PDB file of C-alpha atoms and ligand atoms in Angstrom:
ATOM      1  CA  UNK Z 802      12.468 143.423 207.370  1.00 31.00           C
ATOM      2  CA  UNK Z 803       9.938 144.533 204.775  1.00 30.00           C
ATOM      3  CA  UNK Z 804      10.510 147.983 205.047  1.00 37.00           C
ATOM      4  CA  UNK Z 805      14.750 147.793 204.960  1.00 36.00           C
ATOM      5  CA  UNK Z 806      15.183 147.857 201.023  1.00 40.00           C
ATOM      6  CA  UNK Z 807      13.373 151.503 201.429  1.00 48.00           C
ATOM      7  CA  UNK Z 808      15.949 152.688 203.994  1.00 77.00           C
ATOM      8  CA  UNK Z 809      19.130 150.458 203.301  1.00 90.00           C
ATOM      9  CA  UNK Z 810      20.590 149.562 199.992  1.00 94.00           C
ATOM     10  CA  UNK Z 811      23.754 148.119 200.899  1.00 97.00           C
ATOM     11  CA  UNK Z 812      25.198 146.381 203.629  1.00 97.00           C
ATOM     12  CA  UNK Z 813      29.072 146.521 204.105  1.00 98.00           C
ATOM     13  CA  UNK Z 814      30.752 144.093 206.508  1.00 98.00           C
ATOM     14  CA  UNK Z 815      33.983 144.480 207.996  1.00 98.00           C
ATOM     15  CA  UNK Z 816      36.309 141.170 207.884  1.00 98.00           C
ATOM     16  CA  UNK Z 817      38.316 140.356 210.801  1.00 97.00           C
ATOM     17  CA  UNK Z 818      36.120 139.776 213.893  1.00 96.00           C
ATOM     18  CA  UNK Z 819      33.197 139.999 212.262  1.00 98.00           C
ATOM     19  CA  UNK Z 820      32.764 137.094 209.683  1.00 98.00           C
ATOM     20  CA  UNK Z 821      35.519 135.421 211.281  1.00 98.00           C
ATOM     21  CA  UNK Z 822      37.913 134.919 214.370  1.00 97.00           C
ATOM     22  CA  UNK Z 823      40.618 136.427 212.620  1.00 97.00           C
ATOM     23  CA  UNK Z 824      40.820 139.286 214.848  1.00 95.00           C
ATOM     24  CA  UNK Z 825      41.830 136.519 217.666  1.00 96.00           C
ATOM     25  CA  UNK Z 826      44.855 135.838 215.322  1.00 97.00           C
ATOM     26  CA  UNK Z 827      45.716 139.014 214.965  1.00 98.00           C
ATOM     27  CA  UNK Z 828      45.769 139.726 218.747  1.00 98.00           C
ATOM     28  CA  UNK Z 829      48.004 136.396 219.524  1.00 98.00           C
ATOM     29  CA  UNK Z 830      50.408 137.565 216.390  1.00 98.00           C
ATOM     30  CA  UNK Z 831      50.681 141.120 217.925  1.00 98.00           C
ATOM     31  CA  UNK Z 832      50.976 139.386 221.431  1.00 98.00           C
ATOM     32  CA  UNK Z 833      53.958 137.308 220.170  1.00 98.00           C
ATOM     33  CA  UNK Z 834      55.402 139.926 219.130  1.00 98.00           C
ATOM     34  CA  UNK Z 835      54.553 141.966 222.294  1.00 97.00           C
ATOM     35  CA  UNK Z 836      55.874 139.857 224.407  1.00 97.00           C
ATOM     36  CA  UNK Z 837      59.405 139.143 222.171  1.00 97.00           C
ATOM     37  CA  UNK Z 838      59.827 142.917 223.104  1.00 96.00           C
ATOM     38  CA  UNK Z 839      58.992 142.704 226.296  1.00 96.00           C
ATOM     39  CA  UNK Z 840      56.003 145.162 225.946  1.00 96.00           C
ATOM     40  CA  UNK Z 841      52.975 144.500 228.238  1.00 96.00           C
ATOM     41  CA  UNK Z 842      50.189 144.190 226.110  1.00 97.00           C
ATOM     42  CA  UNK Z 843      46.781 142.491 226.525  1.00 97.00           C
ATOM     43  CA  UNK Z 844      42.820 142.052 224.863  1.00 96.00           C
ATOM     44  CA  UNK Z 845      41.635 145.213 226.510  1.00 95.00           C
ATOM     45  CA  UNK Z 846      44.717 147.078 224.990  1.00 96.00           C
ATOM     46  CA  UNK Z 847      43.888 144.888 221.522  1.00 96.00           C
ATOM     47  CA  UNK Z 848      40.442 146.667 221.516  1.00 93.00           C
ATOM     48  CA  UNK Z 849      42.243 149.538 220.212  1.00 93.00           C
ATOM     49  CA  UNK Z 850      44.262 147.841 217.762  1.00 95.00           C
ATOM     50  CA  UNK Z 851      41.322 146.552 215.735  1.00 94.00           C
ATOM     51  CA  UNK Z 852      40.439 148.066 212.639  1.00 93.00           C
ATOM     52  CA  UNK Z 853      44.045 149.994 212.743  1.00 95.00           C
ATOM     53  CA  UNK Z 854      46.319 148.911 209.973  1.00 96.00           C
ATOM     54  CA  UNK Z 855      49.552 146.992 210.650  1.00 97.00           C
ATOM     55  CA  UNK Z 856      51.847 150.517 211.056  1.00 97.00           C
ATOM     56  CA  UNK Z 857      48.977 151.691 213.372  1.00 96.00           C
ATOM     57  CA  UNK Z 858      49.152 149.325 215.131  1.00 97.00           C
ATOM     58  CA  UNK Z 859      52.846 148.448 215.522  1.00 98.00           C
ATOM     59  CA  UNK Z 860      53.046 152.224 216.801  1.00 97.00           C
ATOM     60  CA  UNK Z 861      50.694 151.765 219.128  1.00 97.00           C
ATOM     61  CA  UNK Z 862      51.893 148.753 221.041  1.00 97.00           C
ATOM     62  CA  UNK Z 863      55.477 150.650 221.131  1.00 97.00           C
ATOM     63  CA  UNK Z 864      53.525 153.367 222.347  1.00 95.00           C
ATOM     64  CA  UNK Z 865      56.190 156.038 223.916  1.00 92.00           C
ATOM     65  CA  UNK Z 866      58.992 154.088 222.242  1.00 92.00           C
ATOM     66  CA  UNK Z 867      58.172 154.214 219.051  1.00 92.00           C
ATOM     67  CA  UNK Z 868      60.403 157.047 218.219  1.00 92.00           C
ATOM     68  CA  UNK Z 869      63.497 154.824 219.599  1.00 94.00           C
ATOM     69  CA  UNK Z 870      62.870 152.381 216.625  1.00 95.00           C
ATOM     70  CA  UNK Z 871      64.075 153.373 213.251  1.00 97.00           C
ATOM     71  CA  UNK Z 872      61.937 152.907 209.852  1.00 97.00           C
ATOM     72  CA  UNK Z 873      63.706 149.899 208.840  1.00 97.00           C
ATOM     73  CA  UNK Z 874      63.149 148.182 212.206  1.00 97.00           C
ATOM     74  CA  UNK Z 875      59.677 149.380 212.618  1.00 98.00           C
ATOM     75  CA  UNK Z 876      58.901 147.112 208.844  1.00 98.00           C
ATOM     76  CA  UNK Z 877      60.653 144.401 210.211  1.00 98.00           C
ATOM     77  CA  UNK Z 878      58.800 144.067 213.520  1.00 98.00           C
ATOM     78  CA  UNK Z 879      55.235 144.576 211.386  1.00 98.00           C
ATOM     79  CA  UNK Z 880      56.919 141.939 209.013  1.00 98.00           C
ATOM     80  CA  UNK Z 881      57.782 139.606 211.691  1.00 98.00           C
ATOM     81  CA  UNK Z 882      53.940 139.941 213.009  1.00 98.00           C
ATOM     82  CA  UNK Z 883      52.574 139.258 209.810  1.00 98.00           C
ATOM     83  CA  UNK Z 884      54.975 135.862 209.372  1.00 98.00           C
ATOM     84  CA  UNK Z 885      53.280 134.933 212.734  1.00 98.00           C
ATOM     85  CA  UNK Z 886      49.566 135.779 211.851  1.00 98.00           C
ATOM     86  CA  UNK Z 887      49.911 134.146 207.776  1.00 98.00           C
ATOM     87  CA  UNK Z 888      50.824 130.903 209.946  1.00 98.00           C
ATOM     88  CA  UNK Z 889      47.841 131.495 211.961  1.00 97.00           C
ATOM     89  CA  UNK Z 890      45.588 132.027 208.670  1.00 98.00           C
ATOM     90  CA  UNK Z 891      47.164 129.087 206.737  1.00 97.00           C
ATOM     91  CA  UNK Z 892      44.821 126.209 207.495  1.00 95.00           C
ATOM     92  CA  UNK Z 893      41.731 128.246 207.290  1.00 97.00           C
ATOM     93  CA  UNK Z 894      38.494 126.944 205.110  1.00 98.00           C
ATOM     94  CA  UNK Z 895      35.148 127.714 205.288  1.00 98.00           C
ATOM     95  CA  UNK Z 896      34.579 126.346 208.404  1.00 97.00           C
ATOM     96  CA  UNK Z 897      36.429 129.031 209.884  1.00 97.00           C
ATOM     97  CA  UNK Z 898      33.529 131.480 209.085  1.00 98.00           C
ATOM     98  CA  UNK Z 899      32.117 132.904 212.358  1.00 98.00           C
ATOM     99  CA  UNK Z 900      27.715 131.198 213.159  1.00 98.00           C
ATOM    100  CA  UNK Z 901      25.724 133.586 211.217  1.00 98.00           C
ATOM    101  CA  UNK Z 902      28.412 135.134 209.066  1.00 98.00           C
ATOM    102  CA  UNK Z 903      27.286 133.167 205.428  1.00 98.00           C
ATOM    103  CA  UNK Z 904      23.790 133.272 205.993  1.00 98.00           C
ATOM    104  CA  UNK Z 905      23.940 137.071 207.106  1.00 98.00           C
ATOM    105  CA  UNK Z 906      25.120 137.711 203.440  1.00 98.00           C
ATOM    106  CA  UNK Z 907      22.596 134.832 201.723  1.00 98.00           C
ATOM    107  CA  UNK Z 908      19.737 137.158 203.849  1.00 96.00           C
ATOM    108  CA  UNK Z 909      21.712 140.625 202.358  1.00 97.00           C
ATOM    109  CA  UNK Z 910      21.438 138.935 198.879  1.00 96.00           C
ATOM    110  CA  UNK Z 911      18.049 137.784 199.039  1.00 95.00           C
ATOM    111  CA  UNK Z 912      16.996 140.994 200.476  1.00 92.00           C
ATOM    112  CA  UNK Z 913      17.811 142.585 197.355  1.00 94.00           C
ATOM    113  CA  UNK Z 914      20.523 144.441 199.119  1.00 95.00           C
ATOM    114  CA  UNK Z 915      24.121 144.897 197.775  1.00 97.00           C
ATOM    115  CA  UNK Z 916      27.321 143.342 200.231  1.00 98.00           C
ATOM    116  CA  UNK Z 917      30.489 144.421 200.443  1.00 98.00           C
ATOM    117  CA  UNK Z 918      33.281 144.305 202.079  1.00 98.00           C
ATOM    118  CA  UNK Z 919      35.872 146.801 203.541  1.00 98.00           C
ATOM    119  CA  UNK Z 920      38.899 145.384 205.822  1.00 98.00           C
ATOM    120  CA  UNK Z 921      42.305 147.588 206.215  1.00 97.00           C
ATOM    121  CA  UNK Z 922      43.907 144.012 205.863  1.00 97.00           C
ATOM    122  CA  UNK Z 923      46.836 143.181 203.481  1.00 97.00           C
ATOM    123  CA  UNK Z 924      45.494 139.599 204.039  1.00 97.00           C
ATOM    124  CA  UNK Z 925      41.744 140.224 203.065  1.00 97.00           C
ATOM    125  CA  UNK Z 926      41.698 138.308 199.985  1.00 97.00           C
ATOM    126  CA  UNK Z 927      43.581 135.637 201.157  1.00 97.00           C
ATOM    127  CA  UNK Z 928      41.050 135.327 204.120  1.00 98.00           C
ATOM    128  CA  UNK Z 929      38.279 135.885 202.002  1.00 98.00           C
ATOM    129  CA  UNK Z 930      39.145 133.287 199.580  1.00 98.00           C
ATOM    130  CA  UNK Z 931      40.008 130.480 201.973  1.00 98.00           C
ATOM    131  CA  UNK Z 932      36.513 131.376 203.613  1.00 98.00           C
ATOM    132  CA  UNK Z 933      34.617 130.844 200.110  1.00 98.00           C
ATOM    133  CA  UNK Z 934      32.588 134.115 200.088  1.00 98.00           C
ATOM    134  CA  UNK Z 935      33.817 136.338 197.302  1.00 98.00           C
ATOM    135  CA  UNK Z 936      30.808 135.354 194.721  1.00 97.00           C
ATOM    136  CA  UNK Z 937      28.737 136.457 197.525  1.00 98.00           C
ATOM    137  CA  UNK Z 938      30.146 139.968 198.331  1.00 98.00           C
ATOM    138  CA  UNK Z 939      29.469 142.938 195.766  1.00 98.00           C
ATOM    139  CA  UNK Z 940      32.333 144.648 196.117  1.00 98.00           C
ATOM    140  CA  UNK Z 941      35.487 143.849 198.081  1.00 98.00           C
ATOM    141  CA  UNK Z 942      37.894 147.405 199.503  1.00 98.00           C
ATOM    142  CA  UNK Z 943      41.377 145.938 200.960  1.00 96.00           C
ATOM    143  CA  UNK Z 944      43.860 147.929 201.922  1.00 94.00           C
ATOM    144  CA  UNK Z 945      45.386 148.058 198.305  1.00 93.00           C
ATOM    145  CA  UNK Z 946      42.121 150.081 197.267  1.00 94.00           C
ATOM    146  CA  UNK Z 947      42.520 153.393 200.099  1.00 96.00           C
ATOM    147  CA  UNK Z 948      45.140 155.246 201.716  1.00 95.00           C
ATOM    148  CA  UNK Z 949      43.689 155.867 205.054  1.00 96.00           C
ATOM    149  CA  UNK Z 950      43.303 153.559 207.827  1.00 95.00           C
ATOM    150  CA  UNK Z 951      39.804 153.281 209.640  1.00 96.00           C
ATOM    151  CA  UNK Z 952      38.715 155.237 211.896  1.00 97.00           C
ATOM    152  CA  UNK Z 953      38.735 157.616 208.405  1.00 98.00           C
ATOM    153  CA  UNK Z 954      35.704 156.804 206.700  1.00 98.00           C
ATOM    154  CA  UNK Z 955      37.796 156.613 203.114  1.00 98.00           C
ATOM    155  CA  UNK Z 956      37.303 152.478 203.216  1.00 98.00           C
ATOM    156  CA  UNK Z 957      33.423 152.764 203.782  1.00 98.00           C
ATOM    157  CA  UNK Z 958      32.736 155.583 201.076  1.00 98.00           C
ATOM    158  CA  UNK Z 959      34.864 153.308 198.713  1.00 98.00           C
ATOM    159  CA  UNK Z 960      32.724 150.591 199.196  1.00 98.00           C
ATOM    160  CA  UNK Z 961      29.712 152.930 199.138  1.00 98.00           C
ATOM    161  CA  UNK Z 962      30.919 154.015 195.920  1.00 98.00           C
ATOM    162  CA  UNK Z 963      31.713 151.181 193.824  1.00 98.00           C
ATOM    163  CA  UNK Z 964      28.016 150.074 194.884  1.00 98.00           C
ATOM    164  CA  UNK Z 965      26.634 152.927 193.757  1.00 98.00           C
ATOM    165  CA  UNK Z 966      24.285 153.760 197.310  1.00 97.00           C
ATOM    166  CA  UNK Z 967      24.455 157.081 199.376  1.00 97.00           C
ATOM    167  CA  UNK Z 968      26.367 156.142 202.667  1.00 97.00           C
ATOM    168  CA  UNK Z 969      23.004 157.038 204.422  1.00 95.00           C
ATOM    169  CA  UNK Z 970      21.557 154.208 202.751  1.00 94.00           C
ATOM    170  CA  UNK Z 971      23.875 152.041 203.956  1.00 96.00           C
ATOM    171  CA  UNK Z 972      24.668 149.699 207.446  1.00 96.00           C
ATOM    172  CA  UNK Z 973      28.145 148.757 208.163  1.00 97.00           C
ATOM    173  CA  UNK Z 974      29.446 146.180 210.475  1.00 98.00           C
ATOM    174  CA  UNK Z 975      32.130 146.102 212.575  1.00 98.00           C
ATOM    175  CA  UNK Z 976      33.398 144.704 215.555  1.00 97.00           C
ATOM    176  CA  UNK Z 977      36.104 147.480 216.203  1.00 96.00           C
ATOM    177  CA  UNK Z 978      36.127 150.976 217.947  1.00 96.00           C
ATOM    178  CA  UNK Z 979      37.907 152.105 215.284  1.00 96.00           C
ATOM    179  CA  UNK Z 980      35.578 150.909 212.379  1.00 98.00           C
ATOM    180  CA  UNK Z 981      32.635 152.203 214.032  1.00 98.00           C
ATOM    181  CA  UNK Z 982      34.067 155.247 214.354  1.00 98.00           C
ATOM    182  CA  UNK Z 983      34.556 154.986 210.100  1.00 98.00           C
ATOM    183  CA  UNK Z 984      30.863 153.775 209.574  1.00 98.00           C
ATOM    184  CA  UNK Z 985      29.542 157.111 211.422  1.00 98.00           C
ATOM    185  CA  UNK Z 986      31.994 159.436 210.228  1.00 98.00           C
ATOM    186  CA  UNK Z 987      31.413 158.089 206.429  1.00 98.00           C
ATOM    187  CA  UNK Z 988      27.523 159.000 207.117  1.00 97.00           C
ATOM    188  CA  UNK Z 989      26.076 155.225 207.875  1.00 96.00           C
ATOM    189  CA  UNK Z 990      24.321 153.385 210.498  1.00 94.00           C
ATOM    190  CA  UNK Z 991      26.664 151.329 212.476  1.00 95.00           C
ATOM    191  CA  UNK Z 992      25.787 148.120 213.796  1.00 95.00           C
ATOM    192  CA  UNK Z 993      28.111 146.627 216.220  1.00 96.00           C
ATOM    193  CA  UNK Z 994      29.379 142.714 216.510  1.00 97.00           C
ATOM    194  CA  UNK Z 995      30.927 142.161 219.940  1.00 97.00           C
ATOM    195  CA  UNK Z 996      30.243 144.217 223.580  1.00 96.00           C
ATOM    196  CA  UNK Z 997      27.684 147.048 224.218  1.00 96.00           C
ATOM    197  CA  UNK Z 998      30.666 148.319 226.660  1.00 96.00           C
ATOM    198  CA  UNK Z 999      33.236 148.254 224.302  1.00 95.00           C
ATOM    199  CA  UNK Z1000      30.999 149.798 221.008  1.00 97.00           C
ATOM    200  CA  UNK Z1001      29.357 152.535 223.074  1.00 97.00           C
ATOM    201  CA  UNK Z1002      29.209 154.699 219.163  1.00 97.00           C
ATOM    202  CA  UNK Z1003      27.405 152.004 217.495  1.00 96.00           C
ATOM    203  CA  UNK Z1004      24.128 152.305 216.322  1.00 93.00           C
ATOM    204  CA  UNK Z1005      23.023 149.161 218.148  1.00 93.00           C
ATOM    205  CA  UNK Z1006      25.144 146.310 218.955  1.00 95.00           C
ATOM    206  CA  UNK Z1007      24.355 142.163 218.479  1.00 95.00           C
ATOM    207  CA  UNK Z1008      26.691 139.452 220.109  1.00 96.00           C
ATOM    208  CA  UNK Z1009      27.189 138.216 216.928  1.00 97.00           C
ATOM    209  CA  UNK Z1010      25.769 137.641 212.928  1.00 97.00           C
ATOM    210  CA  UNK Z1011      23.837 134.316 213.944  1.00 96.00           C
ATOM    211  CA  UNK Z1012      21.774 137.597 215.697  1.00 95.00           C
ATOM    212  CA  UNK Z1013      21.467 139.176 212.228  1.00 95.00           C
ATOM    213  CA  UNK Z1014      18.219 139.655 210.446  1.00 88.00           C
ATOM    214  CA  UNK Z1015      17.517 143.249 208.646  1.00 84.00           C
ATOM    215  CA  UNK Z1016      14.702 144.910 210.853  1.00 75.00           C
ATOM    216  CA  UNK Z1017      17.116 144.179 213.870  1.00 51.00           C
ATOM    217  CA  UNK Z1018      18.501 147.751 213.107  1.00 50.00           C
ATOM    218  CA  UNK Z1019      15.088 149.283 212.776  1.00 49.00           C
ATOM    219  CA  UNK Z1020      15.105 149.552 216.468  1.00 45.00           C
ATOM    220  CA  UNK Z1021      16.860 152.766 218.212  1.00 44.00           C
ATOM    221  CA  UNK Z1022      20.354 152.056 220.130  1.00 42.00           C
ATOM    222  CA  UNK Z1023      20.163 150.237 223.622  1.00 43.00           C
TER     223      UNK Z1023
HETATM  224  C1  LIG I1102      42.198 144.590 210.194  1.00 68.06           C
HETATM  225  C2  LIG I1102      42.333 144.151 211.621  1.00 68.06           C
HETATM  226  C3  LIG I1102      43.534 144.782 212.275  1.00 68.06           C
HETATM  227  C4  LIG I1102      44.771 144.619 211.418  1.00 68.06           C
HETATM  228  C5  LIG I1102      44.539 145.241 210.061  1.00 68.06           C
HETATM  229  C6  LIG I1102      45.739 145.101 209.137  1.00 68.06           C
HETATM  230  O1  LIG I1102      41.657 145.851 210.181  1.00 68.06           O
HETATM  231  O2  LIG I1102      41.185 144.473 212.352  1.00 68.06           O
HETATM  232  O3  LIG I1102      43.709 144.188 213.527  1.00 68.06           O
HETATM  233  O4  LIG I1102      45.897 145.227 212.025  1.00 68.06           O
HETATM  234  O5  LIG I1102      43.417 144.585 209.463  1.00 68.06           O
HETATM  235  O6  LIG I1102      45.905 143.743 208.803  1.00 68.06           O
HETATM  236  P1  LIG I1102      47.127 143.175 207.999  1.00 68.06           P
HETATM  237  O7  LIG I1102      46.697 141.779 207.637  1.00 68.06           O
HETATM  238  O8  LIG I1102      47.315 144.048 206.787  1.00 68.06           O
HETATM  239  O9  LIG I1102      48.306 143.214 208.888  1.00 68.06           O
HETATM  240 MG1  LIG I1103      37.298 143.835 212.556  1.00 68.06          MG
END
């Protein structure tokens, strides 16, 4: 832990699925919406959805029949997801933060590191504020603040940015394909939340942040 500050300056978390459950909202909202269509979708097709903004990821779950649905239809399905996921996010507090998830950013903090935070999500700071954390985050990137969807590295280099610390000297975390694949293409070290099998580009990968502590990335990828 000592010798992090040297190495890393910043840590930037992702949001949804990695502070808290949200990403489970997201998949039932998507699955409501799925299944309204009569589109087989499930969690192991979901894995690819995370991290991909709402467009993304209303094209992917129409897959080949995307092109059938017009522009105006295409914003009303992503609207009608978001109706169901806002009802989904509307009771949460700061209970609904994920074991680990406040004191992983108390430990960034008193590490003398900088947090911040970079989620694709229209809903970010509404999340973020029912969950109490925005005193202890740096610098917050939303989707109002880039133009490209992870896996581009544009939301990571933001955050990098308005820090002021070199990518290299900076972890991200993520529990997403697609946001791992943005931590190593915007020059960081990745450090997955969730399943070894599922973040096989990740630097190393915990279970969770109640696993966090700063030298756990010191060791080489398992
Ligand atoms: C996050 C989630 C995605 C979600 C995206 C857009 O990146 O991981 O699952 O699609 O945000 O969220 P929004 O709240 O803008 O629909
Ligand atoms: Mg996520």
């Amino acid at each position: 832990m000592k010798r992090l500050p040297g190495r890393f300056h910043a840590v930037v978390f992702d949001l949804d699925g990695v502070l808290t459950d949200t990403a489970r909202y997201h998949y039932l909202a998507w699955k409501r919406l799925a299944d309204s269509l009569g589109i087989p979708f499930d969690e192991a097709a979901n894995e690819h959805l995370k991290g991909i903004d709402r467009m993304g990821s209303l094209n992917l779950i129409l897959g080949d029949q995307a092109a059938a649905y017009s522009p105006e239809k295409k914003i009303a399905l992503a609207d009608k997801k978001n109706d169901h996921y806002r009802q989904l996010i509307a009771t949460m507090t700061e209970d609904d933060l994920l074991p680990g998830a406040r004191d992983a950013l108390l430990l960034t903090k008193a590490s003398g590191l900088k947090t911040g935070l970079a989620s694709v999500s229209k809903n970010a700071m509404t999340v973020v504020k029912a969950l109490g954390i925005a005193e202890l985050l740096d610098v917050i990137v939303d989707a109002a603040r880039i133009t490209h969807s992870k896996p581009h590295p544009e939301i990571f280099l933001t955050a990098a940015a308005h820090l002021g610390v070199v990518p290299g000297h900076c972890l991200g975390v993520e529990d997403a394909i697609a946001g791992v694949r943005a931590i190593k293409a915007a020059g960081m070290i990745a450090l997955g939340v969730g399943d070894p099998l599922v973040l096989t580009e990740a630097d190393l990968v915990i279970s969770g942040l109640h696993h966090f502590t700063l030298d756990v990335v010191e060791r080489p990828a398992q």
